[in-house]
CSV table of C-alpha atoms and ligand atoms in Angstrom, one decimal:
chain,number,residue,atom,x,y,z
A,59,MET,CA,83.3,-38.1,120.4
A,60,ARG,CA,85.0,-34.9,119.4
A,61,ILE,CA,88.8,-34.9,119.6
A,62,LYS,CA,90.8,-31.7,119.8
A,63,LEU,CA,94.3,-30.6,120.4
A,64,SER,CA,95.1,-29.8,124.0
A,65,ALA,CA,98.2,-28.3,125.6
A,66,ASN,CA,101.1,-27.9,123.2
A,67,ARG,CA,104.3,-26.0,122.8
A,68,TYR,CA,107.4,-26.2,120.7
A,69,GLY,CA,110.8,-24.8,120.3
A,70,LYS,CA,114.5,-25.5,120.2
A,71,ASN,CA,116.3,-27.2,123.1
A,72,ALA,CA,119.9,-27.1,124.1
A,73,VAL,CA,121.2,-24.3,121.9
A,74,ASN,CA,124.8,-24.4,123.0
A,75,LEU,CA,126.3,-20.9,123.0
A,76,SER,CA,129.7,-19.9,124.0
A,77,ARG,CA,131.0,-16.3,123.9
A,78,ILE,CA,134.2,-14.4,124.5
A,79,ILE,CA,133.9,-10.9,125.9
A,80,ARG,CA,137.2,-9.2,124.9
A,81,HIS,CA,138.6,-6.6,127.2
A,82,GLU,CA,141.9,-4.8,126.8
A,83,GLY,CA,144.4,-7.3,128.3
A,84,TYR,CA,142.0,-10.0,129.4
A,85,HIS,CA,139.0,-12.0,128.2
A,86,GLU,CA,135.8,-13.3,129.8
A,87,PHE,CA,134.3,-16.6,128.7
A,88,ARG,CA,130.7,-17.7,129.1
A,89,GLN,CA,128.9,-20.9,128.1
A,90,VAL,CA,125.2,-21.5,128.2
A,91,SER,CA,122.7,-23.9,126.9
A,92,VAL,CA,119.5,-22.1,125.8
A,93,SER,CA,116.1,-23.7,125.3
A,94,VAL,CA,113.2,-21.8,123.7
A,95,ALA,CA,109.6,-22.9,123.9
A,96,LEU,CA,106.7,-21.1,122.3
A,97,THR,CA,103.0,-21.5,123.3
A,98,GLY,CA,100.2,-20.1,121.2
A,99,ASP,CA,97.7,-20.7,118.5
A,100,PHE,CA,99.3,-23.5,116.6
A,101,ASP,CA,96.2,-25.6,116.1
A,102,ALA,CA,96.2,-25.4,112.3
A,103,ALA,CA,99.8,-26.8,112.2
A,104,HIS,CA,98.7,-29.9,114.1
A,105,THR,CA,95.3,-30.5,112.7
A,106,LEU,CA,95.7,-29.3,109.0
A,107,GLY,CA,99.5,-29.3,108.4
A,108,ASP,CA,99.4,-25.6,107.9
A,109,ASN,CA,102.8,-24.2,108.9
A,110,SER,CA,101.9,-20.5,108.3
A,111,ARG,CA,102.2,-19.7,112.0
A,112,ILE,CA,105.2,-21.9,112.8
A,113,LEU,CA,108.4,-19.9,113.3
A,114,PRO,CA,110.9,-22.7,112.5
A,115,THR,CA,112.9,-23.9,115.5
A,116,ASP,CA,115.9,-23.4,113.2
A,117,THR,CA,115.1,-19.7,113.1
A,118,GLN,CA,114.7,-19.7,116.9
A,119,LYS,CA,118.2,-21.3,117.3
A,120,ASN,CA,119.7,-18.7,114.9
A,121,THR,CA,118.0,-15.9,116.8
A,122,VAL,CA,119.7,-17.0,120.0
A,123,TYR,CA,123.2,-16.6,118.4
A,124,ALA,CA,122.3,-13.4,116.6
A,125,LEU,CA,121.0,-11.6,119.7
A,126,ALA,CA,123.9,-13.0,121.8
A,127,ARG,CA,126.5,-10.7,120.3
A,128,GLU,CA,124.7,-7.5,121.5
A,129,HIS,CA,122.7,-8.9,124.4
A,130,PHE,CA,124.5,-11.7,126.2
A,131,THR,CA,126.8,-9.4,128.0
A,132,SER,CA,125.6,-9.7,131.6
A,133,SER,CA,123.4,-12.2,133.5
A,134,ILE,CA,121.6,-15.2,131.9
A,135,GLU,CA,118.4,-13.6,133.3
A,136,ALA,CA,119.0,-10.4,131.3
A,137,PHE,CA,119.6,-12.4,128.1
A,138,GLY,CA,116.5,-14.5,128.8
A,139,LEU,CA,114.4,-11.3,129.2
A,140,THR,CA,115.7,-10.0,125.9
A,141,LEU,CA,115.1,-13.2,124.0
A,142,SER,CA,111.6,-13.6,125.4
A,143,GLN,CA,110.7,-10.0,124.4
A,144,HIS,CA,112.0,-10.6,120.9
A,145,PHE,CA,109.9,-13.8,120.3
A,146,LEU,CA,106.7,-12.5,121.9
A,147,SER,CA,106.7,-9.1,120.2
A,148,ARG,CA,107.4,-10.4,116.7
A,149,ASN,CA,105.2,-13.4,116.5
A,150,PRO,CA,101.4,-12.7,116.9
A,151,PRO,CA,100.3,-16.3,117.3
A,152,VAL,CA,102.6,-16.7,120.4
A,153,SER,CA,100.9,-16.1,123.7
A,154,GLN,CA,103.8,-17.3,126.0
A,155,VAL,CA,107.5,-17.6,125.6
A,156,ARG,CA,109.6,-19.7,127.8
A,157,ILE,CA,113.4,-19.3,127.8
A,158,GLU,CA,115.5,-21.7,129.9
A,159,LEU,CA,119.2,-21.0,130.3
A,160,VAL,CA,121.7,-23.3,132.0
A,161,GLU,CA,125.2,-21.8,132.5
A,162,HIS,CA,128.4,-23.7,132.8
A,163,LEU,CA,130.6,-22.0,135.4
A,164,TRP,CA,134.1,-21.7,133.9
A,165,GLN,CA,136.6,-20.4,136.5
A,166,ARG,CA,139.6,-18.3,135.6
A,167,LEU,CA,142.9,-20.0,136.2
A,168,ALA,CA,145.3,-18.3,138.5
A,169,PHE,CA,149.1,-18.8,139.0
A,170,ASP,CA,150.8,-17.6,142.2
A,171,GLY,CA,147.7,-15.7,143.0
A,172,VAL,CA,147.7,-13.9,139.6
A,173,PRO,CA,144.5,-14.4,137.5
A,174,HIS,CA,145.3,-15.6,134.0
A,175,PRO,CA,143.9,-13.3,131.3
A,176,HIS,CA,142.5,-15.9,129.0
A,177,SER,CA,142.6,-19.4,130.5
A,178,PHE,CA,139.9,-21.2,132.5
A,179,THR,CA,139.0,-24.5,134.1
A,180,GLY,CA,135.6,-26.2,134.2
A,181,GLY,CA,133.4,-25.3,137.1
A,182,GLY,CA,132.5,-28.9,138.0
A,183,SER,CA,129.0,-30.2,138.2
A,184,GLU,CA,127.3,-27.0,139.4
A,185,LYS,CA,125.3,-25.0,136.9
A,186,ARG,CA,123.5,-21.7,137.2
A,187,THR,CA,119.9,-21.8,135.8
A,188,THR,CA,117.1,-19.5,135.0
A,189,VAL,CA,113.7,-19.8,133.4
A,190,VAL,CA,112.2,-16.6,131.9
A,191,THR,CA,108.5,-16.7,130.9
A,192,ARG,CA,106.7,-13.9,129.2
A,193,THR,CA,103.1,-13.2,128.2
A,194,ALA,CA,101.3,-10.0,127.3
A,195,ALA,CA,101.0,-9.4,131.0
A,196,GLY,CA,104.8,-9.2,131.3
A,197,PRO,CA,107.8,-11.3,132.2
A,198,ALA,CA,108.5,-13.6,135.1
A,199,VAL,CA,111.9,-14.9,136.2
A,200,SER,CA,112.7,-17.9,138.3
A,201,SER,CA,116.4,-18.6,138.9
A,202,GLY,CA,118.4,-21.2,140.6
A,203,LEU,CA,121.3,-23.7,140.5
A,204,LYS,CA,121.7,-27.4,140.0
A,205,GLY,CA,124.5,-30.0,140.5
A,206,LEU,CA,125.7,-28.4,143.6
A,207,LEU,CA,127.5,-31.1,145.6
A,208,LEU,CA,127.4,-30.6,149.4
A,209,LEU,CA,128.6,-32.7,152.2
A,210,LYS,CA,129.2,-32.3,155.9
A,211,THR,CA,130.9,-34.8,158.2
A,212,THR,CA,128.9,-34.1,161.4
A,213,ASP,CA,126.0,-32.1,162.8
A,214,SER,CA,123.6,-34.5,161.0
A,215,ALA,CA,121.4,-37.1,162.8
A,216,PHE,CA,118.4,-39.3,161.9
A,217,VAL,CA,116.5,-40.7,164.8
A,218,GLY,CA,112.9,-40.9,166.1
A,219,TYR,CA,111.4,-42.4,162.9
A,220,PRO,CA,108.7,-45.1,163.0
A,221,LYS,CA,109.9,-48.7,163.0
A,222,ASP,CA,108.2,-51.8,161.7
A,223,GLU,CA,109.1,-55.4,160.9
A,224,PHE,CA,111.0,-54.2,157.8
A,225,THR,CA,113.1,-51.5,159.6
A,226,VAL,CA,116.8,-52.3,159.9
A,227,LEU,CA,118.2,-48.8,159.7
A,228,PRO,CA,120.0,-48.0,162.9
A,229,GLU,CA,119.3,-44.6,164.5
A,230,THR,CA,122.3,-42.3,164.3
A,231,SER,CA,123.1,-39.0,166.0
A,232,ASP,CA,126.3,-38.4,163.9
A,233,ARG,CA,126.3,-39.2,160.2
A,234,ILE,CA,127.6,-37.8,156.9
A,235,LEU,CA,125.0,-35.6,155.2
A,236,ALA,CA,125.6,-35.4,151.4
A,237,THR,CA,123.5,-34.2,148.6
A,238,GLU,CA,123.5,-32.8,145.1
A,239,CYS,CA,121.4,-29.8,145.5
A,240,GLU,CA,119.0,-28.3,143.0
A,241,ALA,CA,117.2,-25.1,143.8
A,242,SER,CA,114.9,-22.7,142.0
A,243,TRP,CA,113.3,-19.6,143.3
A,244,ASN,CA,110.8,-17.1,141.9
A,245,TYR,CA,111.6,-13.4,141.9
A,246,VAL,CA,108.8,-11.0,142.4
A,247,THR,CA,110.4,-8.4,140.2
A,248,THR,CA,112.6,-8.4,137.1
A,249,GLU,CA,114.3,-5.1,138.1
A,250,LEU,CA,117.2,-6.7,139.9
A,251,ASP,CA,121.0,-7.1,139.9
A,252,PHE,CA,120.6,-10.8,139.1
A,253,ASP,CA,124.3,-11.7,139.5
A,254,SER,CA,124.8,-10.3,143.0
A,255,ARG,CA,121.4,-11.6,144.1
A,256,HIS,CA,122.3,-15.1,142.9
A,257,GLN,CA,125.6,-15.0,144.8
A,258,GLN,CA,123.8,-13.8,147.9
A,259,ILE,CA,121.2,-16.6,147.8
A,260,ARG,CA,123.8,-19.2,147.0
A,261,GLN,CA,126.0,-18.1,149.9
A,262,SER,CA,123.0,-18.2,152.2
A,263,LEU,CA,122.2,-21.7,151.1
A,264,LEU,CA,125.8,-22.9,151.7
A,265,ARG,CA,126.0,-21.1,155.1
A,266,THR,CA,122.7,-22.7,156.3
A,267,PHE,CA,123.7,-26.1,155.1
A,268,ALA,CA,127.0,-25.9,156.9
A,269,GLY,CA,125.7,-24.4,160.2
A,270,HIS,CA,122.5,-26.4,160.6
A,271,GLN,CA,122.1,-29.0,163.3
A,272,SER,CA,120.3,-31.4,161.0
A,273,HIS,CA,117.7,-33.9,162.1
A,274,SER,CA,117.1,-35.0,158.5
A,275,VAL,CA,117.5,-33.9,155.0
A,276,GLN,CA,113.9,-32.6,155.2
A,277,HIS,CA,114.9,-30.5,158.2
A,278,THR,CA,117.9,-29.0,156.4
A,279,LEU,CA,115.9,-28.4,153.2
A,280,TYR,CA,113.3,-26.4,155.1
A,281,ALA,CA,116.0,-24.4,157.1
A,282,ILE,CA,117.7,-23.4,153.8
A,283,GLY,CA,114.4,-22.3,152.2
A,284,GLU,CA,113.3,-20.4,155.3
A,285,LYS,CA,116.6,-18.5,155.5
A,286,ILE,CA,116.5,-17.5,151.9
A,287,LEU,CA,113.0,-16.2,152.1
A,288,GLN,CA,113.8,-14.4,155.4
A,289,GLU,CA,116.8,-12.6,153.8
A,290,ASN,CA,115.3,-11.9,150.3
A,291,ASP,CA,112.0,-10.0,150.0
A,292,VAL,CA,112.4,-10.3,146.3
A,293,VAL,CA,112.0,-14.1,146.5
A,294,ALA,CA,108.4,-15.3,146.7
A,295,GLU,CA,109.0,-19.1,146.9
A,296,ILE,CA,111.9,-21.5,146.7
A,297,SER,CA,111.8,-25.2,145.6
A,298,LEU,CA,114.6,-27.5,146.6
A,299,ILE,CA,115.6,-31.0,145.5
A,300,MET,CA,118.1,-32.7,147.9
A,301,PRO,CA,118.7,-36.3,147.1
A,302,ASN,CA,120.3,-38.2,150.1
A,303,LYS,CA,123.7,-39.4,148.9
A,304,HIS,CA,124.0,-42.1,151.4
A,305,HIS,CA,127.4,-42.9,153.1
A,306,ILE,CA,127.0,-46.1,155.0
A,307,PRO,CA,129.4,-47.1,157.8
A,308,PHE,CA,131.5,-50.1,156.6
A,309,ASN,CA,131.6,-53.1,158.9
A,310,LEU,CA,135.2,-53.6,159.9
A,311,GLU,CA,134.4,-56.2,162.6
A,312,PRO,CA,135.3,-59.2,160.3
A,313,PHE,CA,138.8,-57.7,160.2
A,314,GLY,CA,139.0,-57.3,164.0
A,315,GLN,CA,138.8,-53.5,163.7
A,316,PRO,CA,136.4,-51.0,165.2
A,317,ASN,CA,134.8,-48.5,162.9
A,318,THR,CA,134.6,-45.3,164.9
A,319,ASN,CA,132.5,-43.5,162.4
A,320,GLU,CA,135.4,-43.1,160.0
A,321,ILE,CA,135.1,-45.6,157.1
A,322,PHE,CA,132.1,-45.5,154.8
A,323,VAL,CA,130.8,-46.8,151.5
A,324,ALA,CA,129.2,-44.2,149.3
A,325,THR,CA,126.3,-45.8,147.5
A,326,ASP,CA,124.8,-44.4,144.2
A,327,ALA,CA,121.5,-46.3,144.3
A,328,PRO,CA,118.9,-46.5,145.6
A,329,PHE,CA,118.9,-43.1,147.1
A,330,GLY,CA,116.6,-41.0,149.2
A,331,TYR,CA,114.9,-38.3,147.1
A,332,ILE,CA,113.8,-35.3,149.2
A,333,THR,CA,112.0,-32.4,147.6
A,334,GLY,CA,110.1,-29.4,149.0
A,335,THR,CA,108.9,-25.9,148.3
A,336,VAL,CA,109.1,-23.2,151.0
A,337,THR,CA,106.7,-20.3,150.5
A,338,ARG,CA,105.2,-17.3,152.2
A,339,GLU,CA,101.8,-17.3,154.0
A,340,PRO,CA,99.3,-15.2,152.1
B,136,URC,O1,117.4,-37.4,156.3
B,136,URC,C1,116.8,-38.5,156.0
B,136,URC,N1,115.5,-38.5,155.7
B,136,URC,C2,114.8,-39.6,155.4
B,136,URC,O2,113.5,-39.5,155.1
B,136,URC,C3,115.5,-40.8,155.5
B,136,URC,N2,115.1,-42.1,155.3
B,136,URC,C4,116.2,-42.9,155.5
B,136,URC,O3,116.2,-44.1,155.4
B,136,URC,N3,117.2,-42.1,155.9
B,136,URC,C5,116.8,-40.8,155.9
B,136,URC,N4,117.4,-39.7,156.1
């Protein structure tokens, strides 16, 4: 039986990069985690121990910092495009570059409505994300967000599901719907104002979540995806992960009290895990 190397790639993960952009009288602050992965002809490294085609991951890490000074000045997508171009154009064995960026969303402090020039607070669990891949055929960008906590206190139901001898879940026409949303969408072009497009898609996601008469997490997931595709020709497809962060009505009967859909226990585990991709018909 012949044995050979199959799929492989390598790179540096979680290059933590922070930068100040200094303006007269105020600063901007950005923080990203960058992961680089190279695919290509690295067979000899694996089978013979020949490193002559292996750009060290340490060099990859240094390249991220070195290019950041000049090129990490706008969106994470633009920086990803620059990094991917750099690695692909300078390393002949490389056939595909994958750059993943996760941005921490620092918010400027404000006092009495006046933005502070150089102080920030952490942006919570939400992160902005992008993956830029590049081959000789060109670049592709998919962007998104993760860690976005969402909750609504009504306009969410779950009824009409099949019941068997193990079903105890009561049907409900009015429940809490809560999730920690992760979304990623593919752009059909890289000629975009990535920042404003991100804000527009995020806003559309939030508005749809809030306004939807939800019959299930699945129903809301699809509504969000459908809306984003309807409003954004530049998006080919969107994938969503929407875990169901259950809030279970707490039984107050032992204490002689009614629970009129007001007191809940939020449970961490187990949790429903709902994922889906919404795409365009060919
Ligand atoms: O929105 C929901 N989808 C489900 O698939 C499901 N299953 C469940 O027990 N509760 C819920 N809620």
